[in-house]
CSV table of C-alpha atoms in Angstrom, one decimal:
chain,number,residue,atom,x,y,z
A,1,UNK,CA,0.0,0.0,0.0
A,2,UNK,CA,2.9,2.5,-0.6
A,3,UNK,CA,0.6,4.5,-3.0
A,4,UNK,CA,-1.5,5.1,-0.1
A,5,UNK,CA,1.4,7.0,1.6
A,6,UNK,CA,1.5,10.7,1.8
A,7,UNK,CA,-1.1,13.0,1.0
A,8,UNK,CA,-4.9,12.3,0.3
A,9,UNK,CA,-7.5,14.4,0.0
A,10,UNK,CA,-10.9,14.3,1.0
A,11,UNK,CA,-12.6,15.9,-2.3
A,12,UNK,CA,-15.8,18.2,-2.2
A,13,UNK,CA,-19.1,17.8,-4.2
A,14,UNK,CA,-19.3,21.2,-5.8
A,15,UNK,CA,-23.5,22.4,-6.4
A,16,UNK,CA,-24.7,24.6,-8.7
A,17,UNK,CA,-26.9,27.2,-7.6
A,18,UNK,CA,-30.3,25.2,-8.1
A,19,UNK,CA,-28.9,22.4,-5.9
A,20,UNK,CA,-27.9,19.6,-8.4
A,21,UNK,CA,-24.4,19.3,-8.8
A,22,UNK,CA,-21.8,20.8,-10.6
A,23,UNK,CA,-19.9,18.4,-12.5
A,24,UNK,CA,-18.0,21.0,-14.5
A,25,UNK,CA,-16.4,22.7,-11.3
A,26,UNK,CA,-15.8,19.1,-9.8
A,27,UNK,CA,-13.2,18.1,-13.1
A,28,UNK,CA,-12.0,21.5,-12.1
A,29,UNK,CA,-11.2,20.2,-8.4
A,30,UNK,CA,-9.9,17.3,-9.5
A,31,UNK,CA,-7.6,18.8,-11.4
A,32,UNK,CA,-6.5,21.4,-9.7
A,33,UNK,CA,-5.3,18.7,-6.9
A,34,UNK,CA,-3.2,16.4,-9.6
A,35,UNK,CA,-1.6,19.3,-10.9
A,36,UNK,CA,-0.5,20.8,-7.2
A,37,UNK,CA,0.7,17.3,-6.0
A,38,UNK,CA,-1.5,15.6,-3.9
A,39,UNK,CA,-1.0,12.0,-3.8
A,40,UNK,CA,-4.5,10.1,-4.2
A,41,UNK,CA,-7.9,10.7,-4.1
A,42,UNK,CA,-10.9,10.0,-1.9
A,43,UNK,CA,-14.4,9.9,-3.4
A,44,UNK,CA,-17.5,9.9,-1.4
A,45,UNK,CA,-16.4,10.8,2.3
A,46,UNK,CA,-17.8,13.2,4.6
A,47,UNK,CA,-16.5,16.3,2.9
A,48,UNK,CA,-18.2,15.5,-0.4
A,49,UNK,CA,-21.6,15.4,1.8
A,50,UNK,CA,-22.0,12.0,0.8
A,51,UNK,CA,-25.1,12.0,3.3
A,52,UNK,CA,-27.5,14.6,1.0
A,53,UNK,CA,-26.5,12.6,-2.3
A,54,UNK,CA,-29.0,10.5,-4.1
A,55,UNK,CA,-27.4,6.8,-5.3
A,56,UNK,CA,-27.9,8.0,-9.2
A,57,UNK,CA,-25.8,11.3,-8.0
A,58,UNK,CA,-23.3,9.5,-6.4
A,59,UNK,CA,-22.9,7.2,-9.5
A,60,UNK,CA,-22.6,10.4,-11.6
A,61,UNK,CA,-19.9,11.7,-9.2
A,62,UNK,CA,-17.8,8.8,-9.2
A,63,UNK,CA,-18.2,8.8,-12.8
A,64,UNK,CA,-16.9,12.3,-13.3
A,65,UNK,CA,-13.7,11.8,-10.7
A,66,UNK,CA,-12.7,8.6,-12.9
A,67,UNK,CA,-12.9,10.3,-16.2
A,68,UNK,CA,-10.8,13.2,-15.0
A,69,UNK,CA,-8.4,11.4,-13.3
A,70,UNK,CA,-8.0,8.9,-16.0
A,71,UNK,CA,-6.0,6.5,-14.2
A,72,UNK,CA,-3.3,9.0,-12.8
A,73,UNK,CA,-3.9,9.2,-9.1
A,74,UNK,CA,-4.8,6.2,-7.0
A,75,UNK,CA,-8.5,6.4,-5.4
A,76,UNK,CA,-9.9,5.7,-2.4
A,77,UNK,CA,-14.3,5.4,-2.1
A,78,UNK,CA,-16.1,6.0,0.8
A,79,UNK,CA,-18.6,3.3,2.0
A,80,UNK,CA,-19.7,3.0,5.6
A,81,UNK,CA,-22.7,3.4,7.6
A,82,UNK,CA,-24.8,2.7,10.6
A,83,UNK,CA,-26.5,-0.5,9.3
A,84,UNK,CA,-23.7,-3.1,8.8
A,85,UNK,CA,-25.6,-4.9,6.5
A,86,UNK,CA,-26.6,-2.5,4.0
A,87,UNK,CA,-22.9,-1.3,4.4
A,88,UNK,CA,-22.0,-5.1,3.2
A,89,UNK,CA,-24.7,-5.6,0.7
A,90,UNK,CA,-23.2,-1.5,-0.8
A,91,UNK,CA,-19.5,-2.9,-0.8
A,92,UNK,CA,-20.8,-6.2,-2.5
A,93,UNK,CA,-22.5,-4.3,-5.2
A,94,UNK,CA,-20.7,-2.2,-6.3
A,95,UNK,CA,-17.8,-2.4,-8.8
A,96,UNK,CA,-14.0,-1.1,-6.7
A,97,UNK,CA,-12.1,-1.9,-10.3
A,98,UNK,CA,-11.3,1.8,-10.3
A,99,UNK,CA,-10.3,2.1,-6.6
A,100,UNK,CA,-7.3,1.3,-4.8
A,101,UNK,CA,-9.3,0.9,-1.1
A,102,UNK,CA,-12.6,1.8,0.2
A,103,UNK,CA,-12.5,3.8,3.3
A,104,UNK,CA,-15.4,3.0,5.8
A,105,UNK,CA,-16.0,4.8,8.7
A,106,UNK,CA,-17.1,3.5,12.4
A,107,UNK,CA,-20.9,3.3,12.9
A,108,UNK,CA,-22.5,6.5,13.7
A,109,UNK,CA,-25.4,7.3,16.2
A,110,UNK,CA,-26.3,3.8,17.8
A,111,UNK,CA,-22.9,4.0,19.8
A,112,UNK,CA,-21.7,0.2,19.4
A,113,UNK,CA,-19.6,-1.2,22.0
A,114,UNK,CA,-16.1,-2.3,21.1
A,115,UNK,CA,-17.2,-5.9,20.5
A,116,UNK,CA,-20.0,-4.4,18.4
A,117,UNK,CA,-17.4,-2.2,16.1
A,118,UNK,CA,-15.2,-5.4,16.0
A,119,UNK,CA,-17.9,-7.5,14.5
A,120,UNK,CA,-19.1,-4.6,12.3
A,121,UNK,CA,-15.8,-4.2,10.6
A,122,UNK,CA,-15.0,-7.7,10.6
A,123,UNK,CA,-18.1,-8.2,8.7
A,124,UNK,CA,-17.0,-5.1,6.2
A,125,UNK,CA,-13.8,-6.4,5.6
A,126,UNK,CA,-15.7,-10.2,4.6
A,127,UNK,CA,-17.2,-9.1,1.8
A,128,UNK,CA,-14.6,-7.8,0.0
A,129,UNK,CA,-10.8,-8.8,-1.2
A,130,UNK,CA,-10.3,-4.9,-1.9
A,131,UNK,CA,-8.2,-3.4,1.3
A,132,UNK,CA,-10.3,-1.4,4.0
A,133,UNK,CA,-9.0,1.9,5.3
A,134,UNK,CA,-11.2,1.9,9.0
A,135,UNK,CA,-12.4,5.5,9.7
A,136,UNK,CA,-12.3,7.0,13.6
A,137,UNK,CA,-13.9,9.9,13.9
A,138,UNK,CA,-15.8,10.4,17.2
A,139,UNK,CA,-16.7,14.0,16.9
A,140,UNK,CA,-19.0,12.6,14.0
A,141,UNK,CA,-19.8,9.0,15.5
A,142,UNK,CA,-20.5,10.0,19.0
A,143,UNK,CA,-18.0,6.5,19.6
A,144,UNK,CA,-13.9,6.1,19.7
A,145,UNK,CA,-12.7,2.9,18.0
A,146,UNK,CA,-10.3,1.9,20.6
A,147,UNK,CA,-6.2,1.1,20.4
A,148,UNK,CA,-7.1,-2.4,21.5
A,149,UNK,CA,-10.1,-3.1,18.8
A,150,UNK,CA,-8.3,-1.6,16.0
A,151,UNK,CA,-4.9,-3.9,17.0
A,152,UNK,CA,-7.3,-6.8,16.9
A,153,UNK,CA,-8.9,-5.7,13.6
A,154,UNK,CA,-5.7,-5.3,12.0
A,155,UNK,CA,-4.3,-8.6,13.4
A,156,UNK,CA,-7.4,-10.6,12.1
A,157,UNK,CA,-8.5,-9.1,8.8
A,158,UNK,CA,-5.7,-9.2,6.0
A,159,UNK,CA,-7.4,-6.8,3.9
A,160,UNK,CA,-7.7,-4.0,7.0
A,161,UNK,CA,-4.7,-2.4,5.9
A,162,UNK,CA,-4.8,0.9,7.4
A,163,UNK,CA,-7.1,3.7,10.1
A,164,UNK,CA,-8.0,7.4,9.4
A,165,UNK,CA,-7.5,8.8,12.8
A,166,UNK,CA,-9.4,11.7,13.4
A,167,UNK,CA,-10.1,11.6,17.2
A,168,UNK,CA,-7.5,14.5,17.2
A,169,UNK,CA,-5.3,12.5,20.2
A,170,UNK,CA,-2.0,12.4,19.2
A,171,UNK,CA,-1.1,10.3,22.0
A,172,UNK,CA,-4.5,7.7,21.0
A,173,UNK,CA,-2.6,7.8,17.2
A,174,UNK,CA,1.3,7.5,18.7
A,175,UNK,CA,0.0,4.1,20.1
A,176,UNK,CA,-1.8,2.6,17.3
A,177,UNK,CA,1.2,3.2,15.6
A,178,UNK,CA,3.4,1.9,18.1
A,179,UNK,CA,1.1,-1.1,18.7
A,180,UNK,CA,-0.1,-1.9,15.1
A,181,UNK,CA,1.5,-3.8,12.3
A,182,UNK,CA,4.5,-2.7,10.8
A,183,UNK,CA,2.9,-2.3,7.6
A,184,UNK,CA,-0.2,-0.8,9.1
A,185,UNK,CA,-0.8,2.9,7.7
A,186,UNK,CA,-2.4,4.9,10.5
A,187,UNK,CA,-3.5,8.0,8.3
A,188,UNK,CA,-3.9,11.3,10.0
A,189,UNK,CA,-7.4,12.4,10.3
A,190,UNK,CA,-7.0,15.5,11.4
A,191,UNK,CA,-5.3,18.6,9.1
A,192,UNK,CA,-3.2,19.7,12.8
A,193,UNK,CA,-1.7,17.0,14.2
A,194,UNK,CA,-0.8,15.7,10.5
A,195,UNK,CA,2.7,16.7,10.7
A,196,UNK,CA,3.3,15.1,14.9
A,197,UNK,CA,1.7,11.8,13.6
A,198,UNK,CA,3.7,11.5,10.5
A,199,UNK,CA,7.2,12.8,12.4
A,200,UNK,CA,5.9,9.8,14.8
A,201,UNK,CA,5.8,7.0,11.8
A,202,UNK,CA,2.2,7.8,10.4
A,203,UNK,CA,1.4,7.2,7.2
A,204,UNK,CA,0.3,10.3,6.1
A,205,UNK,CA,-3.1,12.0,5.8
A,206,UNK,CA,-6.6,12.4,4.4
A,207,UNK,CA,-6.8,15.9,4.2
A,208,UNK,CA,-9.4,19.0,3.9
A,209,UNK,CA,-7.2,21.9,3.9
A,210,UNK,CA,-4.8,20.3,1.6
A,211,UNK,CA,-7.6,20.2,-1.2
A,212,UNK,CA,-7.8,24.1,-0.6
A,213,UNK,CA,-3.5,24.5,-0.5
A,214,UNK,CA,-2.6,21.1,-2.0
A,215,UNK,CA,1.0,21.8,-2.9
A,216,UNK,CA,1.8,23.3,0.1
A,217,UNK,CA,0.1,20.7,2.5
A,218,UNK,CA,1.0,18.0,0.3
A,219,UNK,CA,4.8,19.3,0.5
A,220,UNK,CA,4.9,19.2,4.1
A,221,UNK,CA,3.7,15.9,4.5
A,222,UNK,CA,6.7,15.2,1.9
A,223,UNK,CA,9.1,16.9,3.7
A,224,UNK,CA,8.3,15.3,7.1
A,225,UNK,CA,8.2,11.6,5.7
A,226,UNK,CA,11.7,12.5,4.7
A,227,UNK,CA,12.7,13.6,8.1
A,228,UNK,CA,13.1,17.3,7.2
A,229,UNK,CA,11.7,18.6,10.1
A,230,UNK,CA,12.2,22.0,10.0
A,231,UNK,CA,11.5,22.4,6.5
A,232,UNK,CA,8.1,20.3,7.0
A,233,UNK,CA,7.3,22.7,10.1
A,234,UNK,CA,8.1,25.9,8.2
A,235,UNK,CA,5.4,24.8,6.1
A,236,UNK,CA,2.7,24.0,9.0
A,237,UNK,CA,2.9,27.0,10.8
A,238,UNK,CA,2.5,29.1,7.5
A,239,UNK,CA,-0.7,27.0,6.9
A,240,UNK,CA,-2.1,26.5,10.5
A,241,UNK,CA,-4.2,29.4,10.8
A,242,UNK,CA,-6.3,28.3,8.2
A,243,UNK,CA,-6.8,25.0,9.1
A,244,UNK,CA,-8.5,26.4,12.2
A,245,UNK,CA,-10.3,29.0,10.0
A,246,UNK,CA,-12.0,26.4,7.6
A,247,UNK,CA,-13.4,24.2,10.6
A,248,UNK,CA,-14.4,26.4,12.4
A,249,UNK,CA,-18.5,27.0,11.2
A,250,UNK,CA,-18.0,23.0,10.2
A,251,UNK,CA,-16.5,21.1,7.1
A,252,UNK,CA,-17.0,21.7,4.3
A,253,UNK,CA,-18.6,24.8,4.7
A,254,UNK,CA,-15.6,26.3,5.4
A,255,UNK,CA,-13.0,24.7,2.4
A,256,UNK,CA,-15.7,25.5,0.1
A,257,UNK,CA,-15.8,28.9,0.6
A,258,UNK,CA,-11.5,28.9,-0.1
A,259,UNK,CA,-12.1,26.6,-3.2
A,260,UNK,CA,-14.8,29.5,-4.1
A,261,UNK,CA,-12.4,32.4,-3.3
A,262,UNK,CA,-9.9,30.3,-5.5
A,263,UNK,CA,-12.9,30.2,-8.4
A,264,UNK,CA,-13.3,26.6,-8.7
A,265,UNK,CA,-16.4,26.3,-7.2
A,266,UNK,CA,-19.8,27.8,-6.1
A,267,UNK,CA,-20.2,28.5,-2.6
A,268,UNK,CA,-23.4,26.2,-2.1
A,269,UNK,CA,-24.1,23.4,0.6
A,270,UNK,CA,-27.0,21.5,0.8
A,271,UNK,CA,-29.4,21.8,3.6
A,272,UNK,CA,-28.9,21.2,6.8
A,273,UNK,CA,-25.2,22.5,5.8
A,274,UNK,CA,-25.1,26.1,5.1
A,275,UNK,CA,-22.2,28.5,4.0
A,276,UNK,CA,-20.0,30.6,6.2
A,277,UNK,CA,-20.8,34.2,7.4
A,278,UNK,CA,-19.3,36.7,5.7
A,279,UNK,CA,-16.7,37.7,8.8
A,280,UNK,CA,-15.4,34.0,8.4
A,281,UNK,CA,-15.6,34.3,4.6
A,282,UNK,CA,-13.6,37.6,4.5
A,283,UNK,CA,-11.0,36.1,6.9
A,284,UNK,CA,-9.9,33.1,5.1
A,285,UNK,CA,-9.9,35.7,2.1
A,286,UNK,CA,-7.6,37.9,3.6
A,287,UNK,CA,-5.5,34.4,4.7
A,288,UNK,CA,-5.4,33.2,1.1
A,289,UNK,CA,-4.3,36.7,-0.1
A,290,UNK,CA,-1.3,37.2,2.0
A,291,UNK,CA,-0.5,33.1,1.5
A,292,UNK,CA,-0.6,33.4,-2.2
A,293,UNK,CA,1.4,36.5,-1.9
């Protein structure tokens, strides 16, 4: 899985200002992230609001990303959920060909136990050869996959291969890589800590920010995989501010309005996601003037 090193990123779903989407502006995202340097692709995560999409959109979506890419960036698709079986019955269906992994994330809402996220994922990983990234994020799932239940995952399922750690706990990610197999990628999750967890032996990232700054995010990842740390951290601090300014009226509300400033996109969400205020709006303006500067 040493395609699946370094920088991903998490891409949007761009909508046109009647709601449907905007294929046109999504082969301009696409592109504007192989051409900056970002590493692979992830289709159909959180950040492309995944949750408002009909199935016929999503097909259309994937359908765009694959055209555009044309073979030059490995991918990663999203597919996880609440209801283990549909989530089985989704991965069985549907045609990975195009995709180097799926990435599923931890059941949301009915708050599994452990045991209960051990048997989910052990069930994912079942009906499918293709390698499973897991997904941790318990500001979304309301549950924290555990050091222990992610060891035994790993340890049981050939084709878990990796965890998007996005409980923002450096020390929760420094053990699972400590603790883990050797060839275990434990991906960064969270656009701060990136730079720590790969200066710790992580894997990398799935990123937000770095679809908004992708050379620059994707350089520093680069840079600290290499062990050049001050080089790498010259490049985070220039960056930081922003990271906290696009999460902070919620993802991706706020990358969406820097990929609009950039004029890829439209600045549209889809209910119950809305757009940033203008204050926020005019700050990560002002941050992607002086940046580009």
């Amino acid at each position: 899985m040493q395609e699946l090193i370094g920088t991903g990123v998490a891409l949007i779903t761009p909508f046109k200002n009647d709601g449907s989407v905007d294929h046109a502006a999504l082969k301009e995202v696409v592109e504007y992230q192989i051409s900056n340097g970002v590493d692979y692709l992830v289709v159909l995560g959180t950040t492309g609001e995944s949750a408002t999409l009909t199935k016929e959109e999503k097909e259309a979506i994937k359908a765009t990303i694959t055209n555009v890419n044309a073979g030059r960036l490995p991918m990663v698709l999203g597919i996880g959920g609440s209801n283990t079986a549909a989530v089985v019955d989704e991965i069985t269906l549907t045609d990975l060909s195009n995709y180097t992994a799926v990435l599923s994330v931890s059941p949301a809402y009915n708050k599994p136990t452990q045991e209960g996220i051990y048997q989910h994922f052990k069930a994912v990983a079942g009906a499918t050869e293709k390698p499973i990234i897991l997904y941790n994020v318990p500001g979304r799932t309301a549950s924290n996959m555990a050091v222990e239940t992610v060891v035994r995952l790993a340890h049981d399922c050939d084709n878990i291969i990796g965890i998007k750690e996005a409980a923002g706990d450096i020390v929760q990610a420094m053990k699972l890589i400590q603790y883990t197999p050797k060839d275990f990628l434990v991906i960064s999750g969270d656009d701060m800590i990136t730079l720590p967890m790969v200066l710790a032996g992580g894997a990398g990232v799935i990123s937000v920010i770095g679809q908004g700054l992708p050379q620059g995010f994707s350089d520093m990842v680069r840079y600290g995989l290499n062990g050049d740390v001050e080089e790498a951290f010259e490049l985070h601090y220039e960056i930081a501010a922003s990271i906290d300014m696009i999460f902070e009226q919620g993802n991706p509300g706020g990358i969406k309005a820097m990929l609009a400033h950039l004029g890829l996109i439209k600045e549209n969400l889809r209910l119950p996601l809305v757009a940033v205020n203008e204050d926020l709006r005019s700050r990560i303006k002002v941050f992607m003037q002086q940046y580009q500067a």
